[in-house]
Coordinates of C-alpha atoms and ligand atoms in Angstrom, one line a residue:
X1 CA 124.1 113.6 127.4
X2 CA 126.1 115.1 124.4
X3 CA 123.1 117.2 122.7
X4 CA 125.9 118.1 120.0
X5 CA 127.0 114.4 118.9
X6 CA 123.0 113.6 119.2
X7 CA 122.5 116.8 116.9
X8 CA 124.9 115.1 114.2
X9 CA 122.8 112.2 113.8
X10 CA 119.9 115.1 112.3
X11 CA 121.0 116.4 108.9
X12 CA 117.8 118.6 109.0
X13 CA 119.0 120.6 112.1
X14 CA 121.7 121.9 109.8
X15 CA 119.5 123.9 108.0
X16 CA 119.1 127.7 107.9
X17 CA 115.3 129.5 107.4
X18 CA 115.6 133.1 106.2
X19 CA 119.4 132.7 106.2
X20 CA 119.3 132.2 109.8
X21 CA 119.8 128.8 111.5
X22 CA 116.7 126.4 112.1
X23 CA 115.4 126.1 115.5
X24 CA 113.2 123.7 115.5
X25 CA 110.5 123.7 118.1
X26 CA 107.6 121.5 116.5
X27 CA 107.9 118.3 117.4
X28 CA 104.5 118.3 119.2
X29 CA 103.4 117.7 115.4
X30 CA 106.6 115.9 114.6
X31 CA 110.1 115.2 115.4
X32 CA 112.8 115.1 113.0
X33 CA 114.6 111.8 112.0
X34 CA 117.6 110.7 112.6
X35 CA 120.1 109.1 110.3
X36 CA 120.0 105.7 111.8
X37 CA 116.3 105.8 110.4
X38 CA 116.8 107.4 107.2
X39 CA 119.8 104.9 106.6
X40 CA 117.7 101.8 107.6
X41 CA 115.1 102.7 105.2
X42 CA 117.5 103.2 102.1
X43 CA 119.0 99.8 103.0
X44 CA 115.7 98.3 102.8
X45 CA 115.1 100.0 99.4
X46 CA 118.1 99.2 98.3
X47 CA 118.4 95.7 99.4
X48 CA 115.6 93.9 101.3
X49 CA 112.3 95.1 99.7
X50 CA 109.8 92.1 99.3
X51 CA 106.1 91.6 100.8
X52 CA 106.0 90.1 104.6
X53 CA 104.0 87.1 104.9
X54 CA 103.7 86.1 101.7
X55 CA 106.7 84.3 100.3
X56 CA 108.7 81.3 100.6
X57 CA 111.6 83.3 99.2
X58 CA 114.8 84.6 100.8
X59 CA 114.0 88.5 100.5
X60 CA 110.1 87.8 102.0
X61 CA 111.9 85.9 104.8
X62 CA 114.3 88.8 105.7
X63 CA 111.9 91.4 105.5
X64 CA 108.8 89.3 107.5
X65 CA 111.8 89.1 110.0
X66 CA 112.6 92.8 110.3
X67 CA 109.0 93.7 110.7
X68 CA 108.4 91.0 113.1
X69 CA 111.7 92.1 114.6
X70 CA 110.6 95.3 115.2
X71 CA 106.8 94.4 116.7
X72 CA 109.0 92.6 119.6
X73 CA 111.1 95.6 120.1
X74 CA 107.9 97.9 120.3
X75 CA 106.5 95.1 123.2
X76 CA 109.4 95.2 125.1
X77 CA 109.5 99.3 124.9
X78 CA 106.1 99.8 125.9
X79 CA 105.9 96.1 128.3
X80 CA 103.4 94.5 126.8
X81 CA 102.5 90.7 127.6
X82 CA 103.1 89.1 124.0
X83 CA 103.5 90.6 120.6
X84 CA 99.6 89.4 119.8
X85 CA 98.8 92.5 121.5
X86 CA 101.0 94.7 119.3
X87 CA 99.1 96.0 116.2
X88 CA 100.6 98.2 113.6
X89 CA 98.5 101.0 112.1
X90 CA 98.5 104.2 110.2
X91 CA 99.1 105.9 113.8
X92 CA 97.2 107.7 116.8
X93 CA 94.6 108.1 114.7
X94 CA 94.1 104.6 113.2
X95 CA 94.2 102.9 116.3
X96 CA 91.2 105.3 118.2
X97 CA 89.0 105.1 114.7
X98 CA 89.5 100.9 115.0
X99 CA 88.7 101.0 118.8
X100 CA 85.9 102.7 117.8
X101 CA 84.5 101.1 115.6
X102 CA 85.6 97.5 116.3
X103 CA 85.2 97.7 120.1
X104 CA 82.5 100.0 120.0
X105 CA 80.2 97.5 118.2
X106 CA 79.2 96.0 121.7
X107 CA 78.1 99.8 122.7
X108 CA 74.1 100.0 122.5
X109 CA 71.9 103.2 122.4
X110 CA 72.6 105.4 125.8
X111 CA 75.9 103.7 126.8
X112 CA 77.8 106.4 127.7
X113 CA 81.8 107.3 126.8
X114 CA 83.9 109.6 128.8
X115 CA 86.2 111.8 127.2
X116 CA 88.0 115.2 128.3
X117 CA 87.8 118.6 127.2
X118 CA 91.4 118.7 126.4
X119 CA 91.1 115.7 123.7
X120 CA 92.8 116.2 120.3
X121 CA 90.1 115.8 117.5
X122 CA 91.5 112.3 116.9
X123 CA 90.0 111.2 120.1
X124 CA 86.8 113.2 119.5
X125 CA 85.5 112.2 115.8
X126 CA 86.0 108.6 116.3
X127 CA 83.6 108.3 119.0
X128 CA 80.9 111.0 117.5
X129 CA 81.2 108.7 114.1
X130 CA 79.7 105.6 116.5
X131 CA 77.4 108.0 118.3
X132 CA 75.8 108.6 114.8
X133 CA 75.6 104.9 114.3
X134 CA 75.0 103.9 117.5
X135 CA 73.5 106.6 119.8
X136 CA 75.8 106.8 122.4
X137 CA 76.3 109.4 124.7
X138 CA 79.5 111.2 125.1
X139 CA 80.7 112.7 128.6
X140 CA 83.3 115.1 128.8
X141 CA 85.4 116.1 131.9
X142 CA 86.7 119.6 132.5
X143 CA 89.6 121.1 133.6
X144 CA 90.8 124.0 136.2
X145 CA 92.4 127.0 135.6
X146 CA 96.4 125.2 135.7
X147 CA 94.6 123.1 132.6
X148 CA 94.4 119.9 135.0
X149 CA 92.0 117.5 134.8
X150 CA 89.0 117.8 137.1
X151 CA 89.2 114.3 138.4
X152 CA 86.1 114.9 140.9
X153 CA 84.3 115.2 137.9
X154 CA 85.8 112.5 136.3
X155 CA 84.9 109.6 139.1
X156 CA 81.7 111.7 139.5
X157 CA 80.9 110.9 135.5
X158 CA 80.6 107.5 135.5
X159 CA 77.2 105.1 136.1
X160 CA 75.4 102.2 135.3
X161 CA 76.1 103.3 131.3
X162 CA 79.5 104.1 131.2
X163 CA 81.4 101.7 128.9
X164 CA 84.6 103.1 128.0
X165 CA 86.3 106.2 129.5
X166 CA 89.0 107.8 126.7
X167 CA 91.6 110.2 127.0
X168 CA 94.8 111.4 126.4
X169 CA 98.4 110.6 128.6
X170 CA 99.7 114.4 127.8
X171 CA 97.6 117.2 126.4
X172 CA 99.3 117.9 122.8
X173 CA 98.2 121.8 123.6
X174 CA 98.6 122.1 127.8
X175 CA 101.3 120.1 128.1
X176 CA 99.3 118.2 131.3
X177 CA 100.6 114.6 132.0
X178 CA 97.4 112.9 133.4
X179 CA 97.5 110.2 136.1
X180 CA 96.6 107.5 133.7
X181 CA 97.5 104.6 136.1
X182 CA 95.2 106.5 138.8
X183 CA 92.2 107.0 136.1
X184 CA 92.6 103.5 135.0
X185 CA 92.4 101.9 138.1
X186 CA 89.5 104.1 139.1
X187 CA 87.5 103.4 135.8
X188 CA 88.3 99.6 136.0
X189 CA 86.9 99.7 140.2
X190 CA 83.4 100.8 137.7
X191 CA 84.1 97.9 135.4
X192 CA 85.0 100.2 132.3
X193 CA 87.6 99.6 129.9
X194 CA 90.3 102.2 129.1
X195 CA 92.0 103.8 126.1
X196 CA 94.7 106.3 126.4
X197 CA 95.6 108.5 123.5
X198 CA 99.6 108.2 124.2
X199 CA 100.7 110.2 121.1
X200 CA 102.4 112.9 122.8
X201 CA 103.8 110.8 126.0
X202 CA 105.8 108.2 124.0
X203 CA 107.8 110.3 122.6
X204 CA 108.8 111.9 126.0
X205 CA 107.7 110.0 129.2
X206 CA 108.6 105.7 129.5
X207 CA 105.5 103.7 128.7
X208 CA 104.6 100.9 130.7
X209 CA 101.4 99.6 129.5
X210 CA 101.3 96.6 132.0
X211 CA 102.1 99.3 134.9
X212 CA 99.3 101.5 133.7
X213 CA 96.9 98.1 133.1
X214 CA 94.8 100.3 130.7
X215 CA 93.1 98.8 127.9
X216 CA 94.2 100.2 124.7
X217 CA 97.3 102.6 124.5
X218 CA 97.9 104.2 121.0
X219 CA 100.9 106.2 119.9
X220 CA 102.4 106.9 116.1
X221 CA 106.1 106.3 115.4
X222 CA 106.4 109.8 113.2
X223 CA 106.4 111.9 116.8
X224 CA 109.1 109.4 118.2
X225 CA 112.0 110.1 115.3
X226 CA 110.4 107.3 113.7
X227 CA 109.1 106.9 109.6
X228 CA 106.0 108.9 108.8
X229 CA 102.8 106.6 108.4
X230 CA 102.8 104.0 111.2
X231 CA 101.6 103.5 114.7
X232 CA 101.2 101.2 117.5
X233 CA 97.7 100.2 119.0
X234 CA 98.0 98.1 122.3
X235 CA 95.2 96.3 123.2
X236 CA 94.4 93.7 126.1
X237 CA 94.4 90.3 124.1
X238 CA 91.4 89.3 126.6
X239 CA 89.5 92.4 124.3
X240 CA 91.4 91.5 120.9
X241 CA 90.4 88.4 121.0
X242 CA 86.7 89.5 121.0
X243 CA 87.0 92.5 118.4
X244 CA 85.8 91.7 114.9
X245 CA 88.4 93.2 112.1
X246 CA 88.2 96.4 111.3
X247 CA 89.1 96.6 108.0
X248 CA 88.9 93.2 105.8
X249 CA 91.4 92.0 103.0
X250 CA 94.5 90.1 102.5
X251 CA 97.3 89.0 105.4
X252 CA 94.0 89.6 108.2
X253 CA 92.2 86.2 107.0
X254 CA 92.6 82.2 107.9
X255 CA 90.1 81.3 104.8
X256 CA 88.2 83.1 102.5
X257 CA 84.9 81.1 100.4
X258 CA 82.4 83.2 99.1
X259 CA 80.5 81.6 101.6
X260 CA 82.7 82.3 104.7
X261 CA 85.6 83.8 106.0
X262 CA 87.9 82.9 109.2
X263 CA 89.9 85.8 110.6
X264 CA 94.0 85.1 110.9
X265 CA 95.4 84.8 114.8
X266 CA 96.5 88.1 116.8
X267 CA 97.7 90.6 115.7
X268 CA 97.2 89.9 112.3
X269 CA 93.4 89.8 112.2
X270 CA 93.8 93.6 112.7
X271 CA 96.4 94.1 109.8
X272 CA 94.3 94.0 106.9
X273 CA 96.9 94.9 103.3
X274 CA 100.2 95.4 102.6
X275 CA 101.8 97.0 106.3
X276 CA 104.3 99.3 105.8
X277 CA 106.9 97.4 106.7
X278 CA 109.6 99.7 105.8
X279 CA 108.2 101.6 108.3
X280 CA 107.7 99.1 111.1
X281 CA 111.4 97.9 110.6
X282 CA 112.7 101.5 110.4
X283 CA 110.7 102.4 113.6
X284 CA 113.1 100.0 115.8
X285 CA 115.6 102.3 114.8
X286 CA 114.2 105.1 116.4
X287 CA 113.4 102.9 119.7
X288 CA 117.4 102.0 119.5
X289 CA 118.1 105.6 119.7
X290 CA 115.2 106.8 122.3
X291 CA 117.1 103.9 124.2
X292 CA 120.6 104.6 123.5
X293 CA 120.2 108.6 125.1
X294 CA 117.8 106.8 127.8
X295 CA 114.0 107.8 127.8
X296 CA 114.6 109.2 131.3
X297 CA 117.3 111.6 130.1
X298 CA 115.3 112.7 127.4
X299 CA 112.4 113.7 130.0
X300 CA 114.8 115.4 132.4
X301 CA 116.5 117.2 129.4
X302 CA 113.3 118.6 127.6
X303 CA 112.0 119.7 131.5
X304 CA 115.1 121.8 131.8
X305 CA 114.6 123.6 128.5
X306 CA 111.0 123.5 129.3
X307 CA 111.5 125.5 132.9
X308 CA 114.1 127.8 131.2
X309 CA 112.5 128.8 128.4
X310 CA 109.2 129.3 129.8
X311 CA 110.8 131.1 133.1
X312 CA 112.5 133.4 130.7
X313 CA 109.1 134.3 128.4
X314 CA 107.0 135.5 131.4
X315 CA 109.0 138.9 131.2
X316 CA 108.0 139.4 127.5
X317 CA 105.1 142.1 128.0
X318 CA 101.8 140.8 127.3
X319 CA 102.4 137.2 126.9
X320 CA 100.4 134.1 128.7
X321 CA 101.2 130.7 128.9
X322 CA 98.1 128.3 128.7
X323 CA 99.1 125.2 130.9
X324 CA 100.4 125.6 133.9
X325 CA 100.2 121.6 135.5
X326 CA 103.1 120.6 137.7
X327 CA 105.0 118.4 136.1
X328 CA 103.9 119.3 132.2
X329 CA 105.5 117.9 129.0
X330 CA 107.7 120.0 127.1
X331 CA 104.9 121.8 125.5
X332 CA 104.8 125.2 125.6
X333 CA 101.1 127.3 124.4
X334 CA 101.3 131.0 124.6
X335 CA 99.5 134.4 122.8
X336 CA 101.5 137.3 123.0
X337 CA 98.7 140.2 124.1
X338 CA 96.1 140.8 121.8
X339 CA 98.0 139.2 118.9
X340 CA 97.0 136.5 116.4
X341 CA 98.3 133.4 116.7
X342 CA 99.7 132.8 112.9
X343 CA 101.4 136.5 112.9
X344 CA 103.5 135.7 116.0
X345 CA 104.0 132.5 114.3
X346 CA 105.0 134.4 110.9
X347 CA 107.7 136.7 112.3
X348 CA 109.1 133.7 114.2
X349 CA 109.4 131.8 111.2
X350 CA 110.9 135.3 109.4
X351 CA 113.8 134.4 112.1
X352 CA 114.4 131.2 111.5
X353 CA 112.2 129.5 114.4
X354 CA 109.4 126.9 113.4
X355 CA 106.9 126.7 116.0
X356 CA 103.2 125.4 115.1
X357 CA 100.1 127.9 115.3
X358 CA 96.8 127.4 115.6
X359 CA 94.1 125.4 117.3
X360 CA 96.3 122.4 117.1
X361 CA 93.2 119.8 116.2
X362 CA 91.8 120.4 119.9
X363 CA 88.9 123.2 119.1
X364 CA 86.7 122.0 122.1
X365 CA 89.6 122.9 124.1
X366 CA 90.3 126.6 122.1
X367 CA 86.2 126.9 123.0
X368 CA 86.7 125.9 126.9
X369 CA 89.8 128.6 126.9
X370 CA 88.0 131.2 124.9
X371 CA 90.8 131.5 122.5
X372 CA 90.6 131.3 118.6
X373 CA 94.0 129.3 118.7
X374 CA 97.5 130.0 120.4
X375 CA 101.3 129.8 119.5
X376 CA 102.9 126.4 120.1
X377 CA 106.8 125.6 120.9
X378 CA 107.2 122.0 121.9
X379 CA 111.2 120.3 122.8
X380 CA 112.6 116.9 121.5
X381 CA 116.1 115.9 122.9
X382 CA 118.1 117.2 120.1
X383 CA 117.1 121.3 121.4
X384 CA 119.3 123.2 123.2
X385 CA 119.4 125.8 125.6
X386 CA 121.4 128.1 122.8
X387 CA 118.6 127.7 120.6
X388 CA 116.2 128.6 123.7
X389 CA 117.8 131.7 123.7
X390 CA 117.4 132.0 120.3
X391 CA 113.5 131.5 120.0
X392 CA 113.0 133.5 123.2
X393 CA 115.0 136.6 121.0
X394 CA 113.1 136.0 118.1
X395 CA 109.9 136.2 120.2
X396 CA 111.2 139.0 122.3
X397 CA 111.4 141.0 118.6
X398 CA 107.5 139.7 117.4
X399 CA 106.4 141.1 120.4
X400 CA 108.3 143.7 120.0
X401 CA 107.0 144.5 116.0
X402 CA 103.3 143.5 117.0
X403 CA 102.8 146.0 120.1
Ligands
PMP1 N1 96.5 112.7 119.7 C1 97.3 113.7 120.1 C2 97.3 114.1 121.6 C3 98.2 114.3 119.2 O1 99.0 115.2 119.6 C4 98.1 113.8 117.8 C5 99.0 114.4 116.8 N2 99.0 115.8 116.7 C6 97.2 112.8 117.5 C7 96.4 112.3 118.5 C8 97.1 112.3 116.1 O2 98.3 111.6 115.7 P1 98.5 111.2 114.2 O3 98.2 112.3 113.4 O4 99.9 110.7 114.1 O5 97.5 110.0 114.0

């Protein structure tokens, strides 16, 4: 893998922050974008922009193409059954709130959700918004000291109640890669449906939602060197089918009286507006390029940097890393001593490195560690081991200034 010819394809990485270069290690809350993207979307602009669905006319019929295009790439990446399974959204977030809410209209007062401790808020919220409405009862499994799932707990959780077990593929914060398949397969031996919050596996691990057989796998294209504002939510067309809309208005309906209104076929009954289908069409972009390096030797890549970066921080006086699974993602979540979060993250930015700070939307988990937030470096293929020697400098002078 050529990291340098992959590096050209991201004008952004040329950059310099307090005339020093960029090293850019937040792509936990987004990756940058690269110019196969950026050049799709100004071709669109500049050439193809019409509504999808709508039009008899030449430019409607190329762009309803593209989009459609792309929702057939997007099955194929993640191996779904048929493209009725593939609906677009706003991203991660979109997809749990319409699970929630369009799934969870079946769940009655008591039924009980599972989720984990080391949820991001999007997979939290959602379900305490139907809790309000509906009274369910959430669950919550814990996790051990390496920030693993306790997956005694977990089987130990469900019962006669249990109607949907949630929870994320990797921790956004730990870095953990839970065994999905294995928790899937266990909640499915209890007769309970599955959704997996994928938003920080896709962009690193291959996703094989057929393989994992869960129920609902949601990721968003902005954390995959894909356009901002779309997402992907999988569902089981055996549960689609089933779901009422979750939002109603134009391209989601067969006929509208004021009397009555028939829903459109999969997927579009859960595509209510105007998509952004610049963004959809863009996205296969990014897929060509996750493809073109090979999703493998992305994972192998960012594991590398991962093991020597974090094999090179324990020497730094003072500093813990929180997350310690075999096998983690290429996140990295550390305090150094007795130091805030948001300074450390200050004087790395004062050197040119942008790392995220913060509770990083999982304040359950902050609670469960006993820690106000911590300081968060996470890879995407285009970082190199130079510029792991860089941050590891810059954090080797923080610590150095905050003692
Ligand atoms: N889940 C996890 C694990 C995440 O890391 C994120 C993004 N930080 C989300 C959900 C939400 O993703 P989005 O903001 O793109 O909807």
């Amino acid at each position: 893998m050529d990291i340098l010819k992959i590096r050209e394809e991201f004008p952004v990485l040329r950059r310099e922050i307090a005339g020093k270069p960029m090293i850019y290690l937040d792509n936990g809350a987004t990756s940058q974008t690269p110019l196969r993207v950026i050049d799709e979307i100004d071709r669109i602009y500049t050439h193809t922009k019409a509504n999808v669905h709508r039009g008899v006319h030449t430019l409607s019929q190329e762009m309803t193409d593209l989009q459609e295009r792309s929702r057939e790439k997007i099955r194929k990446y993640i191996n779904a059954a048929s493209i009725e399974e593939v609906i677009f959204t706003r991203g991660t977030t979109e997809g749990i709130n319409l699970v929630a809410s369009s799934f969870g209209r079946r769940f009655r007062e008591g039924d009980e959700v599972i989720l984990t401790v080391m949820e991001h808020h999007a997979n939290i919220v959602p379900w305490q918004l139907l809790r309000e409405r509906t009274g369910i009862v959430l669950r919550v499994v814990d996790i051990n000291e390496k920030g693993e799932l306790d997956l005694e707990q977990y089987r130990s959780l469900f019962n006669d109640r249990t109607v949907m077990a949630s929870f994320c593929h990797v921790s956004n914060v730990l870095g953990t890669v839970n065994p999905v398949k294995e928790m899937t397969a266990y909640a499915h031996s209890r007769g309970v449906p599955v959704l997996i919050d994928g938003a920080q596996a896709s962009p690193h691990l291959p996703i094989d939602v057929e393989d994992i057989d869960c129920d609902f796998y949601v990721f968003s294209s902005h954390k995959m060197y894909g356009p901002t504002g779309i997402g992907v939510l999988y569902g089981k067309k055996k549960w689609l089918l089933e779901m009422p809309p979750y939002q109603g208005g134009g391209e989601m309906i067969a006929k509208v009286t004021f009397a009555h209104t028939t829903f459109a076929e999969l997927p579009f009954k859960f595509e209510a507006g105007t998509p952004d289908f610049v963004g959809i069409a863009a996205f296969s972009k990014a897929l060509e390029f996750i493809e073109e390096v090979g999703i493998s030797e992305i994972e192998k890549h960012e594991r590398e940097l991962l093991e020597y970066t974090q094999e090179k921080m324990i020497h730094i006086p003072g500093l813990k890393i929180y997350g310690a699974a075999p096998g983690k993602s290429a996140v990295i979540s550390f305090l150094v001593g007795k130091s805030h979060p948001y300074d450390v993250g200050l004087l790395l930015d004062k050197q040119g490195v942008e790392v995220r700070t913060g509770h990083h939307c999982a304040m359950p988990l902050m609670d469960r560690l006993d820690i106000p937030g911590t300081v968060r470096a996470t890879f995407a293929v285009y970082n190199t081991f130079d510029e792991a020697d860089g941050f590891i400098k810059a954090l080797e002078r923080a610590a150095m200034i905050l003692e």
